[in-house]
PDB file of C-alpha atoms in Angstrom:
ATOM      1  CA  MET N  17     -12.705  27.949  19.573  1.00 56.00           C
ATOM      2  CA  LYS N  18     -13.873  24.317  19.677  1.00 58.00           C
ATOM      3  CA  ARG N  19     -15.708  24.683  16.368  1.00 64.00           C
ATOM      4  CA  LYS N  20     -12.555  25.913  14.657  1.00 64.00           C
ATOM      5  CA  MET N  21     -10.575  23.004  16.081  1.00 65.00           C
ATOM      6  CA  TYR N  22     -13.162  20.451  14.948  1.00 67.00           C
ATOM      7  CA  ALA N  23     -13.336  22.065  11.523  1.00 72.00           C
ATOM      8  CA  ALA N  24      -9.546  21.910  11.260  1.00 69.00           C
ATOM      9  CA  VAL N  25      -9.478  18.219  12.225  1.00 69.00           C
ATOM     10  CA  ASP N  26     -12.267  17.447   9.759  1.00 74.00           C
ATOM     11  CA  ARG N  27     -10.428  19.305   7.005  1.00 73.00           C
ATOM     12  CA  LEU N  28      -7.164  17.536   7.806  1.00 68.00           C
ATOM     13  CA  LYS N  29      -8.882  14.140   7.703  1.00 71.00           C
ATOM     14  CA  ALA N  30     -10.484  14.960   4.333  1.00 74.00           C
ATOM     15  CA  GLU N  31      -7.166  16.175   2.886  1.00 72.00           C
ATOM     16  CA  ILE N  32      -5.328  13.029   3.961  1.00 69.00           C
ATOM     17  CA  SER N  33      -8.049  10.893   2.422  1.00 70.00           C
ATOM     18  CA  ASN N  34      -7.877  12.875  -0.844  1.00 73.00           C
ATOM     19  CA  ARG N  35      -4.094  12.672  -0.874  1.00 72.00           C
ATOM     20  CA  SER N  36      -4.077   8.904  -0.454  1.00 67.00           C
ATOM     21  CA  GLN N  37      -6.640   8.535  -3.256  1.00 73.00           C
ATOM     22  CA  ARG N  38      -4.524  10.714  -5.558  1.00 75.00           C
ATOM     23  CA  LEU N  39      -1.410   8.714  -4.672  1.00 71.00           C
ATOM     24  CA  LEU N  40      -3.112   5.409  -5.445  1.00 69.00           C
ATOM     25  CA  ALA N  41      -4.470   6.826  -8.721  1.00 75.00           C
ATOM     26  CA  ALA N  42      -0.983   8.024  -9.724  1.00 73.00           C
ATOM     27  CA  ILE N  43       0.518   4.622  -8.949  1.00 71.00           C
ATOM     28  CA  GLU N  44      -2.274   2.885 -10.859  1.00 72.00           C
ATOM     29  CA  SER N  45      -1.728   5.048 -13.926  1.00 73.00           C
ATOM     30  CA  SER N  46       2.068   4.671 -13.802  1.00 70.00           C
ATOM     31  CA  PHE N  47       2.467   0.935 -13.324  1.00 70.00           C
ATOM     32  CA  GLY N  48      -0.922  -0.561 -12.539  1.00 74.00           C
ATOM     33  CA  ASP N  49      -0.353  -3.167 -15.252  1.00 73.00           C
ATOM     34  CA  LEU N  50       1.680  -5.111 -12.679  1.00 73.00           C
ATOM     35  CA  PHE N  51      -1.691  -5.802 -11.028  1.00 72.00           C
ATOM     36  CA  ARG N  52      -3.398  -6.932 -14.211  1.00 77.00           C
ATOM     37  CA  LEU N  53      -2.066 -10.407 -14.747  1.00 76.00           C
ATOM     38  CA  ASN N  54      -3.556 -10.821 -18.227  1.00 78.00           C
ATOM     39  CA  ILE N  55      -1.905  -7.561 -19.366  1.00 81.00           C
ATOM     40  CA  LEU N  56       1.396  -8.324 -17.623  1.00 78.00           C
ATOM     41  CA  LEU N  57       1.604 -11.701 -19.322  1.00 78.00           C
ATOM     42  CA  SER N  58       0.755 -10.318 -22.768  1.00 82.00           C
ATOM     43  CA  LEU N  59       3.045  -7.255 -22.871  1.00 82.00           C
ATOM     44  CA  ASP N  60       5.304  -6.953 -25.893  1.00 86.00           C
ATOM     45  CA  GLN N  61       8.942  -5.865 -25.529  1.00 86.00           C
ATOM     46  CA  GLU N  62       8.128  -2.153 -25.822  1.00 88.00           C
ATOM     47  CA  GLY N  63       5.332  -2.397 -23.253  1.00 84.00           C
ATOM     48  CA  ARG N  64       7.553  -4.350 -20.861  1.00 84.00           C
ATOM     49  CA  GLN N  65      10.353  -1.803 -21.165  1.00 86.00           C
ATOM     50  CA  LYS N  66       8.013   1.129 -20.554  1.00 85.00           C
ATOM     51  CA  LEU N  67       6.451  -0.489 -17.486  1.00 85.00           C
ATOM     52  CA  ILE N  68       9.824  -1.529 -16.095  1.00 85.00           C
ATOM     53  CA  GLN N  69      11.400   1.900 -16.622  1.00 86.00           C
ATOM     54  CA  GLN N  70       8.542   3.545 -14.751  1.00 83.00           C
ATOM     55  CA  PHE N  71       8.596   1.032 -11.912  1.00 84.00           C
ATOM     56  CA  ALA N  72      12.378   0.708 -11.592  1.00 83.00           C
ATOM     57  CA  GLY N  73      12.733   4.491 -11.719  1.00 84.00           C
ATOM     58  CA  LYS N  74      10.588   4.754  -8.606  1.00 83.00           C
ATOM     59  CA  TYR N  75      11.900   1.639  -6.835  1.00 84.00           C
ATOM     60  CA  ALA N  76      15.478   1.421  -8.139  1.00 85.00           C
ATOM     61  CA  THR N  77      16.876   0.286  -4.787  1.00 88.00           C
ATOM     62  CA  ASP N  78      14.403  -2.612  -4.628  1.00 89.00           C
ATOM     63  CA  VAL N  79      14.530  -4.105  -8.125  1.00 89.00           C
ATOM     64  CA  ASN N  80      17.038  -4.442 -10.935  1.00 90.00           C
ATOM     65  CA  ALA N  81      15.411  -3.184 -14.150  1.00 89.00           C
ATOM     66  CA  ALA N  82      17.332  -5.467 -16.529  1.00 90.00           C
ATOM     67  CA  ASP N  83      16.652  -8.558 -14.417  1.00 91.00           C
ATOM     68  CA  LEU N  84      12.994  -7.594 -14.000  1.00 88.00           C
ATOM     69  CA  GLU N  85      12.563  -7.342 -17.761  1.00 88.00           C
ATOM     70  CA  MET N  86      14.111 -10.775 -18.310  1.00 89.00           C
ATOM     71  CA  GLU N  87      11.985 -12.261 -15.533  1.00 88.00           C
ATOM     72  CA  ILE N  88       8.745 -10.921 -17.010  1.00 87.00           C
ATOM     73  CA  GLU N  89       9.740 -12.265 -20.435  1.00 87.00           C
ATOM     74  CA  ASP N  90      10.646 -15.659 -18.921  1.00 87.00           C
ATOM     75  CA  ILE N  91       7.439 -15.915 -16.911  1.00 84.00           C
ATOM     76  CA  GLN N  92       5.407 -15.006 -20.006  1.00 85.00           C
ATOM     77  CA  ILE N  93       6.963 -17.917 -21.902  1.00 86.00           C
ATOM     78  CA  PHE N  94       6.685 -20.252 -18.909  1.00 83.00           C
ATOM     79  CA  LEU N  95       2.997 -19.565 -18.276  1.00 81.00           C
ATOM     80  CA  LYS N  96       2.081 -19.527 -21.970  1.00 81.00           C
ATOM     81  CA  HIS N  97       2.733 -23.277 -22.092  1.00 82.00           C
ATOM     82  CA  ARG N  98       0.975 -24.130 -18.815  1.00 82.00           C
ATOM     83  CA  LYS N  99      -2.567 -25.391 -18.813  1.00 82.00           C
ATOM     84  CA  GLU N 100      -3.476 -23.873 -15.428  1.00 83.00           C
ATOM     85  CA  LYS N 101      -2.634 -20.221 -14.975  1.00 81.00           C
ATOM     86  CA  PRO N 102      -2.932 -18.168 -11.778  1.00 83.00           C
ATOM     87  CA  ALA N 103      -6.280 -16.380 -11.563  1.00 81.00           C
ATOM     88  CA  ASN N 104      -5.033 -13.175  -9.910  1.00 80.00           C
ATOM     89  CA  VAL N 105      -1.903 -11.404  -8.711  1.00 80.00           C
ATOM     90  CA  VAL N 106      -2.007 -12.859  -5.195  1.00 82.00           C
ATOM     91  CA  GLU N 107      -2.282 -16.387  -6.590  1.00 85.00           C
ATOM     92  CA  PHE N 108       0.493 -15.547  -9.070  1.00 83.00           C
ATOM     93  CA  LEU N 109       2.758 -14.338  -6.252  1.00 84.00           C
ATOM     94  CA  GLY N 110       2.017 -17.523  -4.303  1.00 85.00           C
ATOM     95  CA  PHE N 111       2.849 -19.577  -7.388  1.00 83.00           C
ATOM     96  CA  MET N 112       6.212 -17.833  -7.795  1.00 82.00           C
ATOM     97  CA  SER N 113       6.979 -18.131  -4.064  1.00 83.00           C
ATOM     98  CA  SER N 114       6.282 -21.869  -4.147  1.00 84.00           C
ATOM     99  CA  HIS N 115       8.928 -22.249  -6.882  1.00 76.00           C
ATOM    100  CA  SER N 116      11.903 -21.009  -4.885  1.00 74.00           C
ATOM    101  CA  GLY N 117      14.086 -18.513  -6.675  1.00 77.00           C
ATOM    102  CA  LEU N 118      11.632 -17.972  -9.523  1.00 81.00           C
ATOM    103  CA  CYS N 119      11.648 -14.312 -10.599  1.00 85.00           C
ATOM    104  CA  PRO N 120      12.891 -12.619  -7.403  1.00 89.00           C
ATOM    105  CA  ASN N 121      12.657  -9.088  -8.841  1.00 88.00           C
ATOM    106  CA  LEU N 122       9.114  -9.663 -10.074  1.00 87.00           C
ATOM    107  CA  GLN N 123       8.169 -11.044  -6.661  1.00 87.00           C
ATOM    108  CA  VAL N 124       9.532  -7.909  -4.992  1.00 87.00           C
ATOM    109  CA  ALA N 125       7.685  -5.680  -7.476  1.00 85.00           C
ATOM    110  CA  LEU N 126       4.386  -7.470  -6.855  1.00 83.00           C
ATOM    111  CA  ARG N 127       4.867  -7.353  -3.083  1.00 84.00           C
ATOM    112  CA  ILE N 128       5.492  -3.613  -3.281  1.00 81.00           C
ATOM    113  CA  MET N 129       2.355  -3.107  -5.349  1.00 79.00           C
ATOM    114  CA  LEU N 130       0.255  -5.244  -3.007  1.00 76.00           C
ATOM    115  CA  THR N 131       1.414  -3.433   0.146  1.00 77.00           C
ATOM    116  CA  ILE N 132       1.203   0.187  -0.978  1.00 71.00           C
ATOM    117  CA  GLY N 133      -2.389   0.427   0.229  1.00 62.00           C
ATOM    118  CA  THR N 134      -1.528  -0.761   3.732  1.00 53.00           C
ATOM    119  CA  SER N 135       1.314   1.703   4.120  1.00 53.00           C
ATOM    120  CA  ILE N 136      -1.121   4.507   3.331  1.00 54.00           C
ATOM    121  CA  ALA N 137      -3.759   3.051   5.646  1.00 54.00           C
ATOM    122  CA  SER N 138      -1.650   3.437   8.806  1.00 55.00           C
ATOM    123  CA  CYS N 139      -1.859   7.220   8.574  1.00 56.00           C
ATOM    124  CA  GLU N 140      -5.580   7.093   7.899  1.00 57.00           C
ATOM    125  CA  ARG N 141      -6.050   4.747  10.860  1.00 60.00           C
ATOM    126  CA  SER N 142      -4.603   7.408  13.179  1.00 62.00           C
ATOM    127  CA  PHE N 143      -7.145   9.926  11.988  1.00 60.00           C
ATOM    128  CA  SER N 144      -9.912   7.366  12.249  1.00 66.00           C
ATOM    129  CA  LYS N 145      -9.043   6.918  15.928  1.00 66.00           C
ATOM    130  CA  LEU N 146      -9.043  10.681  16.368  1.00 64.00           C
ATOM    131  CA  GLU N 147     -12.487  10.876  14.754  1.00 67.00           C
ATOM    132  CA  LEU N 148     -13.865   8.216  17.121  1.00 67.00           C
ATOM    133  CA  ILE N 149     -12.510  10.018  20.165  1.00 62.00           C
ATOM    134  CA  LYS N 150     -13.708  13.378  18.930  1.00 61.00           C
ATOM    135  CA  SER N 151     -17.221  12.133  18.170  1.00 64.00           C
ATOM    136  CA  TYR N 152     -17.637  10.315  21.469  1.00 61.00           C
ATOM    137  CA  LEU N 153     -16.379  13.084  23.727  1.00 56.00           C
ATOM    138  CA  ARG N 154     -17.036  16.084  21.495  1.00 58.00           C
ATOM    139  CA  SER N 155     -18.946  18.241  23.964  1.00 55.00           C
ATOM    140  CA  THR N 156     -16.919  17.583  27.125  1.00 62.00           C
ATOM    141  CA  MET N 157     -13.317  17.784  26.093  1.00 65.00           C
ATOM    142  CA  GLY N 158     -10.687  20.457  25.643  1.00 71.00           C
ATOM    143  CA  GLN N 159      -7.834  20.509  23.133  1.00 73.00           C
ATOM    144  CA  ALA N 160      -5.164  19.202  25.531  1.00 77.00           C
ATOM    145  CA  ARG N 161      -7.260  16.217  26.584  1.00 77.00           C
ATOM    146  CA  LEU N 162      -8.166  15.430  22.967  1.00 73.00           C
ATOM    147  CA  GLN N 163      -4.495  15.458  21.979  1.00 77.00           C
ATOM    148  CA  SER N 164      -3.535  13.232  24.908  1.00 80.00           C
ATOM    149  CA  LEU N 165      -6.267  10.691  24.206  1.00 77.00           C
ATOM    150  CA  ALA N 166      -5.447  10.641  20.509  1.00 78.00           C
ATOM    151  CA  LEU N 167      -1.758  10.024  21.243  1.00 80.00           C
ATOM    152  CA  MET N 168      -2.633   7.245  23.703  1.00 81.00           C
ATOM    153  CA  SER N 169      -4.967   5.624  21.189  1.00 79.00           C
ATOM    154  CA  ILE N 170      -2.548   5.852  18.261  1.00 81.00           C
ATOM    155  CA  GLU N 171       0.389   4.552  20.316  1.00 80.00           C
ATOM    156  CA  LYS N 172      -1.606   1.774  22.011  1.00 81.00           C
ATOM    157  CA  GLU N 173       1.141  -0.850  21.542  1.00 81.00           C
ATOM    158  CA  VAL N 174       3.642   1.302  23.454  1.00 81.00           C
ATOM    159  CA  LEU N 175       1.075   2.159  26.125  1.00 80.00           C
ATOM    160  CA  ASP N 176       0.305  -1.539  26.695  1.00 82.00           C
ATOM    161  CA  CYS N 177       3.938  -2.087  27.667  1.00 83.00           C
ATOM    162  CA  VAL N 178       3.947   0.644  30.344  1.00 80.00           C
ATOM    163  CA  ASN N 179       3.792  -0.554  33.959  1.00 79.00           C
ATOM    164  CA  PHE N 180       1.532   1.843  35.877  1.00 74.00           C
ATOM    165  CA  ASP N 181       1.970   0.053  39.224  1.00 76.00           C
ATOM    166  CA  GLY N 182       5.477   1.494  39.696  1.00 65.00           C
ATOM    167  CA  GLN N 183       7.062  -1.903  40.242  1.00 59.00           C
TER     168      GLN N 183
END
């Protein structure tokens, strides 16, 4: 019985890892050019429209496609005439943030792209905790105890707020 449970947990962990890798690969192929500053700044009108349609189709509630296109075109012109250009996307986002109101839709798009990995990581972190518990107590624990410990570990912030003294 325990072997089947451990095999199921291992399989579930592997499937979640594969799923997150496929998701990141799909995002990269769809609109990964938002990450590549040199490509983003050199896109022609057709390339900009294609990238924006793909991105705005997925995140229509977060960005305005028409404004995003104008912002990318404006930032291309603006940075073309600057001597110092941002080296990477994070530096580019910092540059835009320091100039208040500069390209708000592009800032949102870049923030979305930069945080996708962390939103996927929270699920993987739960299974990482489960793996640590399972490995450490593998031979001495039943299913109910494993589930309880996993829940306590995953919901640590809530558990820290609980008063066990009854006061």
